[in-house]
Amino acid sequence: MPHKPKTLQRRVVARSRLFQVEAVSLRFANGVEVEYERLTPGTGSAGAVLIVPVLDDDTVLLVREYAAGTDRYELGLPKGRVEHGEEPLAAAARELREEVGYAARRLTLLRRVTLAPGYLSHQTQLVLAEELYPAYLEGDEPEALEVVPWPLSDLQGLLACEELTEARSIAALFIVREHLEI
Amino acid sequence: MPHKPKTLQRRVVARSRLFQVEAVSLRFANGVEVEYERLTPGTGSAGAVLIVPVLDDDTVLLVREYAAGTDRYELGLPKGRVEHGEEPLAAAARELREEVGYAARRLTLLRRVTLAPGYLSHQTQLVLAEELYPAYLEGDEPEALEVVPWPLSDLQGLLACEELTEARSIAALFIVREHLEI
C-alpha cells in the first residue's frame, strides 16, 4: 500500500451556492509536489442516495427527468440528497415516494460508490427498495417525473436506450441483478 | 417525450483552473421556473476516456492511484482526459501506455456514460483494450501507479475490495464481462 501524499496547503478557490472548489497542494512519498483541484458539495449535503425500486421480483422502476448538467431528459434511477444528520435509508424512503410514488417495506443498503474520486469528493449510497406499495409524497420537483418500468431480466435492452447514460445507475442495475440472481 | 425546459438565462457564477459553475434559469413546459447550477469542465477538455484493458481473455488490469477528490488511494480502471480535437481512441491509447504500460492491438469504443447528469456536463467514453503488449510511455503522473491484475471471472471478489468505489469503473467492468461473455 503506497504512503499517502502529505497535504501542504488547502484553500478554497471558487464557491457557488452548491459547489466549492479547493486547490490542494500535495507532496508525494517520492518528494514530487503537485497542486490539484477538488470539488466538494456545498455545506448542508451529506452525499446522495440512488434507489433501485424493484416491483414483482423483476420490474425495475426508472424515472425520466430533465438533467441540467447535460441539458436533456435522462432515464435513470431515482435519487436525491442526504441531508446532514439524516440516515441514508430515510433519504431513500423520501426520494422514492417523491420521485416514483411508492414506499418500500424493505430497504437494503447495497454499497457506496463515488463518481470521479480523482476530483470529486461526492459519495452515493446505493439502496435496493423491495415490497413496494403506492404512497406518493409531494416533492420539490418542478414537474412530475415520468416513471418508466423495465424488466431487469432485459438489462441489455435497457442499456441500449440512448437516454440511459448515468454510470451510477448502470452500475446499480448490474449490482441488483446479481444480488437478486435474475 | 416531455417538452424540454426553455433556458431563460445562463451565467458563470464561479470559475477555477479546472471547473466552471453556471447558474441556469429554466422555465418548464408547465410554466414553473427554477434556477439550477451546473458544473462544466474548464476549456481545453473534451471529456474523458476510461479504459478496460483485458489480458489473456480474462485478466483485467486496474490501477491503484491517489485520488485527490476522496483523499485516499482508489482502485479503478485507467482513465484520462480527451484533449480538444483528439479522438477518444487516441486518448485511450496514450493513457493505457502511461498508466498501465501496455499498448493494445485492438481498441473498441463501448459506450458513453455520464457521472451525475443532473449537475455535471461531464461525459466519459468507455473503451475496451485487447491484444496488449508492453509499451510504457512516460506520463505526467507524480508517482508510478501500481497495476493490479484481477480475473474478470471473479468480478464479485473485485467488487468486495473496499478500495474500488468508482461507479463508472464498476459499470465498465460489468459491461465488458457481458460483452466478452465471461
Coordinates of C-alpha atoms in Angstrom, one line a residue:
Chain A
M1 CA 0.0 0.0 0.0
P2 CA 1.6 3.3 -1.0
H3 CA 2.2 6.1 1.6
K4 CA -0.5 8.8 1.2
P5 CA 0.8 12.2 0.0
K6 CA 1.1 14.9 2.6
T7 CA -1.3 17.9 2.3
L8 CA 0.9 21.0 2.3
Q9 CA -1.9 23.5 1.8
R10 CA -5.7 23.7 1.1
R11 CA -7.6 26.7 0.0
V12 CA -11.0 27.5 -1.4
V13 CA -10.5 28.9 -4.9
A14 CA -14.1 29.1 -6.1
R15 CA -17.5 28.8 -4.4
S16 CA -21.1 28.9 -5.6
R17 CA -24.5 28.1 -4.0
L18 CA -24.0 24.3 -4.5
F19 CA -20.3 23.8 -5.1
Q20 CA -16.9 24.6 -3.6
V21 CA -13.6 24.1 -5.4
E22 CA -10.5 23.6 -3.3
A23 CA -6.9 23.8 -4.5
V24 CA -4.8 21.2 -2.6
S25 CA -1.0 21.2 -2.6
L26 CA 0.4 17.8 -2.0
R27 CA 3.8 16.2 -1.5
F28 CA 4.0 12.6 -2.7
A29 CA 6.1 10.0 -0.9
N30 CA 8.8 10.4 -3.6
G31 CA 9.1 14.1 -2.9
V32 CA 7.2 15.3 -6.0
E33 CA 4.9 18.2 -5.3
V34 CA 1.7 18.9 -7.2
E35 CA -1.4 21.1 -6.9
Y36 CA -4.8 19.5 -7.6
E37 CA -8.3 20.9 -7.6
R38 CA -11.1 19.0 -5.9
L39 CA -14.7 19.7 -5.9
T40 CA -16.8 19.3 -2.7
P41 CA -20.6 19.6 -2.4
G42 CA -21.6 22.8 -0.5
T43 CA -22.3 22.6 3.2
G44 CA -25.6 21.0 4.1
S45 CA -25.1 17.9 1.9
A46 CA -24.0 14.6 3.3
G47 CA -23.9 12.7 0.0
A48 CA -26.6 11.2 -2.1
V49 CA -28.7 8.1 -2.4
L50 CA -29.6 6.2 -5.6
I51 CA -32.5 3.8 -5.2
V52 CA -33.2 0.7 -7.2
P53 CA -37.0 0.1 -6.8
V54 CA -38.0 -3.5 -7.7
L55 CA -41.6 -4.4 -8.2
D56 CA -42.8 -8.0 -8.5
D57 CA -39.3 -9.5 -8.4
D58 CA -38.2 -8.3 -11.8
T59 CA -39.6 -4.9 -12.8
V60 CA -37.3 -2.0 -12.0
L61 CA -38.8 1.5 -11.9
L62 CA -36.8 4.2 -13.5
V63 CA -37.6 7.9 -13.9
R64 CA -37.2 10.2 -16.9
E65 CA -36.1 13.6 -15.6
Y66 CA -34.7 16.8 -17.1
A67 CA -31.0 16.9 -16.3
A68 CA -29.5 20.4 -16.1
G69 CA -25.9 19.1 -16.4
T70 CA -26.4 17.6 -19.8
D71 CA -29.4 19.8 -20.7
R72 CA -31.6 16.9 -21.8
Y73 CA -34.0 14.4 -20.4
E74 CA -32.2 11.4 -18.9
L75 CA -33.5 8.0 -17.9
G76 CA -32.1 6.8 -14.6
L77 CA -32.8 5.5 -11.1
P78 CA -34.5 7.8 -8.6
K79 CA -32.0 9.7 -6.4
G80 CA -31.6 12.5 -4.0
R81 CA -29.5 14.3 -1.5
V82 CA -28.9 13.0 2.1
E83 CA -29.3 15.9 4.5
H84 CA -26.9 16.4 7.4
G85 CA -27.8 14.1 10.3
E86 CA -30.1 12.1 8.1
E87 CA -29.9 8.3 7.7
P88 CA -29.3 7.3 4.0
L89 CA -32.3 4.9 4.2
A90 CA -34.5 7.7 5.4
A91 CA -33.4 9.8 2.5
A92 CA -34.0 6.9 0.1
A93 CA -37.5 6.3 1.5
R94 CA -38.4 10.0 1.0
E95 CA -37.0 10.2 -2.6
L96 CA -38.7 7.0 -3.6
R97 CA -42.1 8.4 -2.5
E98 CA -41.5 11.8 -4.1
E99 CA -40.0 10.6 -7.4
V100 CA -41.7 7.3 -8.1
G101 CA -44.8 7.5 -5.8
Y102 CA -44.1 4.3 -3.9
A103 CA -42.9 3.4 -0.4
A104 CA -41.0 0.2 0.3
R105 CA -41.5 -2.4 3.1
R106 CA -37.8 -3.4 2.6
L107 CA -34.9 -1.1 2.0
T108 CA -31.3 -2.6 1.8
L109 CA -28.1 -0.6 1.7
L110 CA -26.1 -2.2 -1.0
R111 CA -22.8 -0.3 -1.2
R112 CA -21.2 3.1 -1.5
V113 CA -19.9 4.4 -4.8
T114 CA -18.0 7.5 -5.9
L115 CA -18.4 9.4 -9.2
A116 CA -14.9 10.6 -10.1
P117 CA -12.7 10.3 -7.0
G118 CA -9.8 12.0 -8.7
Y119 CA -11.5 15.4 -8.4
L120 CA -14.9 14.9 -6.7
S121 CA -15.4 14.1 -3.1
H122 CA -19.1 13.1 -3.8
Q123 CA -20.4 9.8 -2.4
T124 CA -23.6 7.9 -3.3
Q125 CA -25.2 5.1 -1.3
L126 CA -27.0 2.5 -3.5
V127 CA -30.2 1.3 -1.9
L128 CA -32.4 -1.6 -3.0
A129 CA -36.2 -1.0 -2.4
E130 CA -38.5 -4.0 -2.4
E131 CA -42.1 -4.9 -1.4
L132 CA -43.4 -1.6 -2.8
Y133 CA -46.8 0.0 -2.3
P134 CA -48.2 3.2 -3.6
A135 CA -47.6 6.2 -1.3
Y136 CA -46.9 9.4 -3.3
L137 CA -45.4 12.3 -1.4
E138 CA -45.2 15.8 -2.8
G139 CA -41.6 16.8 -3.5
D140 CA -39.8 19.9 -4.9
E141 CA -39.6 18.7 -8.5
P142 CA -40.6 21.4 -10.9
E143 CA -42.6 18.9 -13.0
A144 CA -43.9 15.4 -12.4
L145 CA -41.3 12.7 -13.3
E146 CA -42.3 10.0 -15.8
V147 CA -41.9 6.6 -14.2
V148 CA -40.6 4.0 -16.6
P149 CA -40.9 0.3 -15.7
W150 CA -38.5 -2.1 -17.2
P151 CA -37.8 -5.9 -16.7
L152 CA -34.4 -6.3 -15.1
S153 CA -34.1 -9.6 -16.9
D154 CA -33.8 -7.4 -20.1
L155 CA -31.0 -5.2 -18.8
Q156 CA -29.3 -5.4 -22.2
G157 CA -32.4 -3.8 -23.8
L158 CA -32.4 -1.1 -21.2
L159 CA -28.7 -0.3 -21.7
A160 CA -29.4 0.1 -25.4
C161 CA -31.7 3.1 -24.6
E162 CA -29.9 6.2 -25.7
E163 CA -31.4 8.2 -22.8
L164 CA -29.7 6.0 -20.1
T165 CA -26.2 7.2 -19.6
E166 CA -25.6 7.6 -15.9
A167 CA -22.7 5.3 -14.8
R168 CA -24.0 5.0 -11.2
S169 CA -27.5 4.0 -12.4
I170 CA -25.9 1.4 -14.8
A171 CA -23.6 0.1 -12.0
A172 CA -26.6 -0.2 -9.6
L173 CA -28.7 -2.1 -12.1
F174 CA -26.0 -4.7 -12.6
I175 CA -25.3 -5.0 -8.9
V176 CA -29.0 -5.5 -8.2
R177 CA -29.4 -8.0 -11.0
E178 CA -26.5 -10.1 -9.4
H179 CA -27.9 -9.6 -5.9
L180 CA -31.4 -10.9 -6.9
E181 CA -29.8 -13.6 -9.1
I182 CA -32.0 -12.6 -12.1
Chain B
M1 CA -41.4 12.6 -24.5
P2 CA -41.6 15.7 -22.4
H3 CA -41.0 19.2 -23.8
K4 CA -37.5 20.4 -22.8
P5 CA -37.5 23.4 -20.5
K6 CA -36.6 26.7 -22.0
T7 CA -33.3 28.3 -20.9
L8 CA -34.1 31.9 -19.8
Q9 CA -30.6 32.9 -18.6
R10 CA -27.1 31.4 -18.2
R11 CA -24.3 33.0 -16.3
V12 CA -21.0 31.8 -14.9
V13 CA -21.1 32.2 -11.1
A14 CA -17.7 30.6 -10.2
R15 CA -14.6 29.6 -12.1
S16 CA -11.3 27.9 -11.2
R17 CA -8.5 26.4 -13.2
L18 CA -10.4 23.2 -13.9
F19 CA -14.0 23.9 -13.3
Q20 CA -16.7 26.4 -14.2
V21 CA -20.1 26.7 -12.5
E22 CA -23.0 28.1 -14.4
A23 CA -26.3 29.2 -12.9
V24 CA -29.1 28.3 -15.4
S25 CA -32.6 29.8 -15.2
L26 CA -35.2 27.5 -16.8
R27 CA -38.9 27.6 -17.5
F28 CA -40.5 24.1 -17.6
A29 CA -43.3 23.2 -20.0
N30 CA -45.8 23.7 -17.2
G31 CA -44.7 27.3 -16.6
V32 CA -42.6 26.5 -13.4
E33 CA -39.4 28.5 -13.3
V34 CA -36.3 27.3 -11.4
E35 CA -32.6 28.1 -11.2
Y36 CA -30.1 25.2 -11.2
E37 CA -26.3 25.1 -11.0
R38 CA -24.4 23.0 -13.4
L39 CA -20.7 22.3 -13.5
T40 CA -18.8 22.1 -16.7
P41 CA -15.1 21.1 -17.2
G42 CA -12.9 24.1 -18.0
T43 CA -12.0 24.9 -21.6
G44 CA -9.5 22.5 -23.2
S45 CA -11.3 19.3 -22.1
A46 CA -13.4 17.3 -24.5
G47 CA -14.5 14.7 -21.9
A48 CA -12.7 11.6 -20.6
V49 CA -11.9 8.0 -21.5
L50 CA -12.0 5.1 -19.2
I51 CA -10.2 2.0 -20.5
V52 CA -10.8 -1.7 -19.7
P53 CA -7.5 -3.4 -20.5
V54 CA -8.0 -7.2 -20.8
L55 CA -5.0 -9.5 -20.9
D56 CA -5.3 -13.2 -21.9
D57 CA -9.1 -13.1 -22.3
D58 CA -9.9 -12.8 -18.6
T59 CA -7.4 -10.7 -16.7
V60 CA -8.4 -7.1 -16.3
L61 CA -5.6 -4.5 -15.4
L62 CA -6.6 -2.0 -12.8
V63 CA -4.5 0.8 -11.2
R64 CA -4.2 1.9 -7.7
E65 CA -3.9 5.7 -7.7
Y66 CA -4.1 8.6 -5.2
A67 CA -7.4 10.4 -5.7
A68 CA -7.5 14.0 -4.6
G69 CA -11.3 14.1 -4.5
T70 CA -11.6 11.5 -1.8
D71 CA -8.1 12.0 -0.4
R72 CA -7.2 8.3 -0.5
Y73 CA -5.8 5.6 -2.8
E74 CA -8.5 4.2 -5.1
L75 CA -8.5 1.1 -7.2
G76 CA -10.1 1.7 -10.6
L77 CA -9.6 1.5 -14.3
P78 CA -7.1 3.6 -16.1
K79 CA -8.5 6.9 -17.5
G80 CA -7.7 10.3 -18.7
R81 CA -8.8 13.5 -20.4
V82 CA -9.6 13.7 -24.1
E83 CA -8.0 16.9 -25.5
H84 CA -9.9 19.2 -27.9
G85 CA -9.7 17.8 -31.4
E86 CA -8.4 14.4 -30.1
E87 CA -10.1 11.1 -31.0
P88 CA -11.3 9.2 -27.9
L89 CA -9.4 6.1 -29.0
A90 CA -6.1 8.1 -29.4
A91 CA -6.6 9.4 -25.8
A92 CA -7.3 5.8 -24.6
A93 CA -4.1 4.5 -26.4
R94 CA -2.0 7.2 -24.7
E95 CA -3.5 6.8 -21.2
L96 CA -3.2 3.0 -21.4
R97 CA 0.6 3.3 -22.1
E98 CA 1.2 5.9 -19.5
E99 CA -0.9 4.4 -16.6
V100 CA -0.6 0.7 -17.3
G101 CA 2.5 0.4 -19.5
Y102 CA 0.7 -1.5 -22.3
A103 CA -0.4 -0.7 -25.8
A104 CA -3.3 -2.5 -27.5
R105 CA -3.6 -4.0 -30.9
R106 CA -7.4 -3.7 -30.6
L107 CA -9.4 -0.8 -29.1
T108 CA -13.2 -0.8 -29.1
L109 CA -15.4 2.1 -28.2
L110 CA -18.1 0.5 -26.0
R111 CA -20.4 3.4 -25.0
R112 CA -20.6 6.9 -23.4
V113 CA -21.6 7.4 -19.8
T114 CA -22.3 10.4 -17.6
L115 CA -21.4 10.9 -13.9
A116 CA -24.3 12.9 -12.5
P117 CA -26.2 14.4 -15.4
G118 CA -28.3 16.5 -13.1
Y119 CA -25.5 18.9 -12.3
L120 CA -22.4 17.7 -14.3
S121 CA -22.0 18.0 -18.0
H122 CA -19.0 15.6 -17.9
Q123 CA -19.0 12.7 -20.4
T124 CA -16.8 9.6 -20.3
Q125 CA -16.2 7.1 -23.2
L126 CA -15.7 3.5 -22.2
V127 CA -13.0 1.7 -24.2
L128 CA -12.2 -2.0 -24.3
A129 CA -8.4 -2.6 -24.9
E130 CA -7.4 -6.1 -26.1
E131 CA -4.4 -7.9 -27.6
L132 CA -2.0 -6.0 -25.3
Y133 CA 1.8 -5.8 -25.4
P134 CA 4.3 -3.9 -23.2
A135 CA 4.9 -0.3 -24.4
Y136 CA 5.4 2.1 -21.4
L137 CA 5.1 5.8 -22.1
E138 CA 6.3 8.4 -19.6
G139 CA 3.2 10.4 -18.4
D140 CA 2.7 13.3 -16.0
E141 CA 1.7 11.2 -13.0
P142 CA 3.5 12.4 -9.9
E143 CA 4.3 8.8 -8.9
A144 CA 4.2 5.4 -10.7
L145 CA 0.8 3.8 -10.5
E146 CA 0.6 0.3 -9.1
V147 CA -1.0 -2.0 -11.7
V148 CA -3.4 -4.6 -10.2
P149 CA -4.4 -7.6 -12.3
W150 CA -7.7 -9.3 -11.5
P151 CA -9.7 -12.1 -13.1
L152 CA -12.9 -10.7 -14.6
S153 CA -14.5 -14.1 -13.9
D154 CA -14.2 -13.1 -10.2
L155 CA -15.9 -9.7 -10.5
Q156 CA -17.7 -10.3 -7.2
G157 CA -14.3 -10.6 -5.4
L158 CA -13.2 -7.4 -7.0
L159 CA -16.3 -5.5 -6.0
A160 CA -15.8 -6.6 -2.4
C161 CA -12.5 -4.6 -2.4
E162 CA -13.1 -1.6 -0.2
E163 CA -10.7 0.5 -2.4
L164 CA -12.9 0.1 -5.5
T165 CA -15.7 2.6 -5.4
E166 CA -15.9 4.4 -8.7
A167 CA -19.3 3.9 -10.3
R168 CA -18.0 4.3 -13.9
S169 CA -15.3 1.6 -13.3
I170 CA -17.9 -0.7 -11.8
A171 CA -20.3 -0.1 -14.7
A172 CA -17.5 -0.7 -17.3
L173 CA -16.4 -3.9 -15.7
F174 CA -19.9 -5.4 -15.8
I175 CA -20.4 -4.1 -19.4
V176 CA -17.1 -5.8 -20.5
R177 CA -17.9 -9.0 -18.7
E178 CA -21.2 -9.2 -20.7
H179 CA -19.5 -8.1 -23.9
L180 CA -16.9 -10.9 -23.6
E181 CA -19.4 -13.4 -22.3
I182 CA -17.2 -14.3 -19.3

